[in-house]
């Protein structure tokens, strides 16, 4: 059978912009989101959802993201030094475990902003 996602129904049937699977994952796991910045975060997420509503590549990105391995703790990271080197060189900004572990965008400190 075919799996139907709530986001697909909301987006297609009702025309409601929804977060991508990855954006929703980041929202749920980002330790830097607090009561003080959640409203701003959600406003920004809504604007991004509106912009991405019609993009076909979101489907491919979503399927790739769903099948990606995402470590939950630093001990599960396979090669942190390699990931850190890629981030520093600007080669790989999409380190999927960064928010889960609570690292900043440069992966040098704890994240304090979403």
XYZ file of N, CA and C in Angstrom:
342
model
N 0.809 -1.186 0.000
C 0.000 0.000 0.000
C 0.856 1.255 0.000
N 0.202 2.342 -0.241
C 0.883 3.630 -0.312
C 0.701 4.381 1.009
N 1.796 4.932 1.509
C 1.750 5.712 2.728
C 1.386 7.146 2.389
N 0.414 7.710 3.092
C 0.008 9.092 2.879
C 0.460 9.905 4.073
N 1.136 10.991 3.808
C 1.613 11.847 4.882
C 0.658 13.019 5.076
N 0.521 13.436 6.321
C -0.328 14.579 6.651
C 0.129 15.816 5.889
N 1.440 15.993 5.768
C 1.949 17.174 5.071
C 1.529 17.187 3.604
N 1.486 16.012 2.974
C 1.055 15.944 1.579
C -0.414 16.333 1.444
N -1.247 15.851 2.349
C -2.671 16.174 2.318
C -2.873 17.674 2.543
N -2.202 18.214 3.563
C -2.346 19.640 3.875
C -1.900 20.503 2.717
N -0.794 20.149 2.105
C -0.236 20.950 1.031
C -1.062 20.865 -0.249
N -1.404 19.647 -0.666
C -2.087 19.463 -1.947
C -3.585 19.747 -1.884
N -4.253 19.220 -0.887
C -5.709 19.336 -0.841
C -6.166 20.705 -0.353
N -5.487 21.238 0.651
C -5.937 22.488 1.259
C -5.071 23.688 0.897
N -3.954 23.451 0.200
C -3.080 24.547 -0.187
C -2.355 25.197 0.979
N -2.203 24.465 2.062
C -1.537 24.989 3.249
C -0.037 24.718 3.134
N 0.788 25.753 3.269
C 2.234 25.499 3.223
C 2.675 24.728 4.466
N 3.506 23.723 4.276
C 3.986 22.908 5.390
C 5.509 22.833 5.352
N 6.076 22.580 6.513
C 7.518 22.393 6.604
C 7.900 21.120 5.856
N 9.090 21.127 5.290
C 9.613 19.896 4.712
C 9.891 18.924 5.849
N 10.090 17.668 5.511
C 10.391 16.663 6.525
C 11.666 17.048 7.266
N 12.655 17.520 6.529
C 13.919 17.906 7.155
C 13.733 19.123 8.066
N 12.986 20.108 7.611
C 12.746 21.300 8.432
C 11.990 20.937 9.707
N 11.015 20.044 9.590
C 10.273 19.600 10.762
C 11.180 18.828 11.721
N 12.032 17.984 11.174
C 13.006 17.248 11.989
C 13.913 18.221 12.739
N 14.425 19.221 12.014
C 15.295 20.210 12.655
C 14.556 20.976 13.750
N 13.302 21.308 13.516
C 12.506 22.015 14.512
C 12.359 21.181 15.783
N 12.079 19.921 15.618
C 11.859 19.047 16.772
C 13.157 18.774 17.532
N 14.271 18.677 16.825
C 15.516 18.265 17.474
C 16.457 19.406 17.836
N 16.227 20.613 17.338
C 17.148 21.726 17.573
C 17.076 22.188 19.028
N 18.151 21.957 19.758
C 18.194 22.275 21.180
C 18.300 23.773 21.450
N 18.585 24.561 20.425
C 18.733 26.001 20.626
C 17.404 26.758 20.518
N 16.329 26.082 20.126
C 15.019 26.734 20.058
C 14.464 26.826 21.475
N 14.129 28.043 21.863
C 13.640 28.290 23.224
C 12.307 29.031 23.161
N 11.703 29.246 24.322
C 10.460 30.026 24.383
C 10.673 31.437 23.851
N 11.887 31.956 24.001
C 12.184 33.322 23.564
C 12.305 33.467 22.050
N 12.714 32.401 21.338
C 12.930 32.549 19.898
C 12.036 31.669 19.035
N 11.120 30.931 19.644
C 10.290 30.006 18.865
C 9.377 30.733 17.871
N 8.813 31.873 18.263
C 7.925 32.597 17.344
C 8.670 33.053 16.098
N 9.859 33.590 16.289
C 10.668 34.020 15.151
C 11.045 32.823 14.274
N 11.413 31.716 14.907
C 11.772 30.509 14.170
C 10.601 30.044 13.305
N 9.403 29.993 13.872
C 8.237 29.519 13.134
C 7.827 30.478 12.020
N 7.979 31.777 12.240
C 7.692 32.745 11.175
C 8.637 32.534 9.996
N 9.908 32.329 10.304
C 10.898 32.073 9.254
C 10.588 30.760 8.543
N 10.238 29.726 9.292
C 9.906 28.425 8.707
C 8.687 28.533 7.789
N 7.714 29.345 8.184
C 6.527 29.531 7.351
C 6.886 30.200 6.024
N 7.740 31.207 6.074
C 8.167 31.881 4.846
C 8.912 30.921 3.918
N 9.765 30.103 4.496
C 10.498 29.110 3.694
C 9.533 28.096 3.096
N 8.547 27.653 3.876
C 7.553 26.697 3.377
C 6.765 27.295 2.215
N 6.411 28.570 2.321
C 5.704 29.246 1.230
C 6.555 29.284 -0.038
N 7.834 29.577 0.110
C 8.744 29.653 -1.038
C 8.966 28.287 -1.676
N 8.983 27.238 -0.862
C 9.300 25.903 -1.360
C 8.088 25.075 -1.748
N 6.912 25.634 -1.619
C 5.675 24.883 -1.828
C 5.608 24.196 -3.193
N 6.090 24.825 -4.211
C 5.944 24.284 -5.562
C 7.204 23.632 -6.117
N 8.255 23.567 -5.366
C 9.515 23.046 -5.894
C 9.501 21.517 -5.938
N 9.750 20.973 -7.115
C 9.724 19.519 -7.303
C 10.915 18.840 -6.622
N 12.041 19.543 -6.500
C 13.215 18.907 -5.914
C 13.019 18.587 -4.436
N 12.029 19.180 -3.811
C 11.749 18.865 -2.417
C 11.417 17.390 -2.236
N 10.765 16.792 -3.224
C 10.413 15.380 -3.148
C 11.668 14.518 -3.104
N 12.625 14.811 -3.966
C 13.882 14.062 -3.987
C 14.648 14.298 -2.700
N 14.764 15.557 -2.283
C 15.463 15.886 -1.044
C 14.837 15.171 0.152
N 13.526 15.122 0.192
C 12.823 14.464 1.289
C 13.132 12.977 1.331
N 13.104 12.332 0.193
C 13.380 10.893 0.149
C 14.827 10.603 0.535
N 15.758 11.419 0.089
C 17.166 11.245 0.472
C 17.316 11.443 1.975
N 16.684 12.481 2.513
C 16.770 12.759 3.940
C 16.196 11.608 4.766
N 15.055 11.072 4.341
C 14.419 9.979 5.083
C 15.312 8.752 5.190
N 16.167 8.549 4.195
C 17.015 7.365 4.166
C 18.416 7.627 4.737
N 18.669 8.842 5.186
C 19.990 9.205 5.698
C 20.176 8.739 7.135
N 21.392 8.342 7.424
C 21.759 7.975 8.795
C 22.050 9.257 9.563
N 21.390 9.442 10.707
C 21.595 10.642 11.519
C 21.972 10.204 12.932
N 23.231 10.392 13.300
C 23.647 10.036 14.658
C 22.903 10.876 15.695
N 22.650 10.287 16.858
C 21.948 10.997 17.928
C 22.902 11.551 18.975
N 24.073 10.964 19.086
C 25.096 11.442 20.015
C 26.436 11.438 19.291
N 27.364 12.214 19.792
C 28.664 12.359 19.133
C 29.393 11.030 18.991
N 29.202 10.114 19.932
C 29.854 8.800 19.847
C 29.414 8.003 18.621
N 28.249 8.307 18.073
C 27.738 7.595 16.895
C 28.230 8.196 15.581
N 28.890 9.345 15.627
C 29.399 9.989 14.412
C 30.562 9.165 13.887
N 30.500 8.829 12.631
C 31.506 7.943 12.041
C 32.862 8.616 11.880
N 32.888 9.859 11.376
C 34.167 10.530 11.157
C 33.993 12.029 11.386
N 33.982 12.432 12.641
C 33.748 13.826 12.993
C 34.797 14.744 12.386
N 36.059 14.353 12.423
C 37.130 15.198 11.897
C 36.931 15.485 10.410
N 36.511 14.487 9.667
C 36.255 14.673 8.235
C 35.074 15.626 8.022
N 34.002 15.454 8.794
C 32.848 16.355 8.687
C 33.237 17.778 9.060
N 34.007 17.927 10.128
C 34.465 19.241 10.568
C 35.318 19.905 9.501
N 36.191 19.152 8.881
C 37.039 19.677 7.808
C 36.194 20.148 6.623
N 35.187 19.381 6.262
C 34.301 19.766 5.157
C 33.553 21.059 5.478
N 33.061 21.179 6.705
C 32.331 22.383 7.105
C 33.254 23.590 7.062
N 34.460 23.445 7.558
C 35.424 24.559 7.565
C 35.799 25.009 6.159
N 35.832 24.075 5.220
C 36.169 24.408 3.833
C 34.952 24.841 3.025
N 33.787 24.793 3.650
C 32.566 25.182 2.949
C 32.039 24.127 2.010
N 32.556 22.915 2.093
C 32.150 21.846 1.185
C 30.860 21.152 1.603
N 30.598 21.119 2.907
C 29.439 20.368 3.346
C 28.750 21.079 4.504
N 27.750 21.886 4.193
C 26.985 22.613 5.214
C 25.817 21.785 5.737
N 25.593 20.637 5.139
C 24.445 19.814 5.505
C 24.849 18.618 6.361
N 25.549 18.880 7.440
C 25.858 17.815 8.386
C 24.574 17.565 9.162
N 23.943 16.434 8.911
C 22.588 16.186 9.389
C 22.468 16.041 10.893
N 23.544 15.740 11.580
C 23.457 15.525 13.022
C 23.740 16.782 13.840
N 24.069 17.861 13.206
C 24.472 19.084 13.910
C 23.417 19.550 14.925
N 22.158 19.639 14.525
C 21.099 20.101 15.418
C 20.783 19.087 16.506
N 20.804 17.804 16.152
C 20.485 16.762 17.117
C 21.478 16.785 18.277
N 22.745 16.937 17.940
C 23.795 16.934 18.959
C 23.893 18.289 19.646
N 23.420 19.343 18.985
C 23.430 20.670 19.594
C 24.671 21.477 19.272
N 25.244 21.258 18.085
C 26.440 21.991 17.681
C 26.078 23.242 16.879
N 26.937 24.258 16.969
C 26.756 25.476 16.181
C 27.011 25.167 14.712
N 26.715 26.120 13.832
C 26.868 25.895 12.393
C 28.316 25.619 11.990
N 29.298 26.158 12.759
C 30.701 25.866 12.447
C 31.221 24.629 13.186
N 30.350 24.018 13.995
C 30.626 22.783 14.739
C 31.753 22.934 15.755
N 32.014 24.158 16.202
C 33.083 24.382 17.184
C 32.558 24.547 18.600
N 31.307 24.961 18.729
C 30.716 25.212 20.037
C 29.285 24.708 20.080
N 28.689 24.816 21.242
C 27.279 24.467 21.373
C 26.439 25.515 20.659
N 25.351 25.088 20.066
C 24.457 25.999 19.358
C 23.656 26.835 20.349
N 23.567 28.130 20.068
C 22.775 29.012 20.923
C 21.618 29.659 20.162
N 21.585 29.461 18.834
C 20.519 30.020 17.996
C 20.063 28.956 17.009
N 18.769 28.963 16.693
C 18.286 27.999 15.675
C 18.759 28.398 14.288
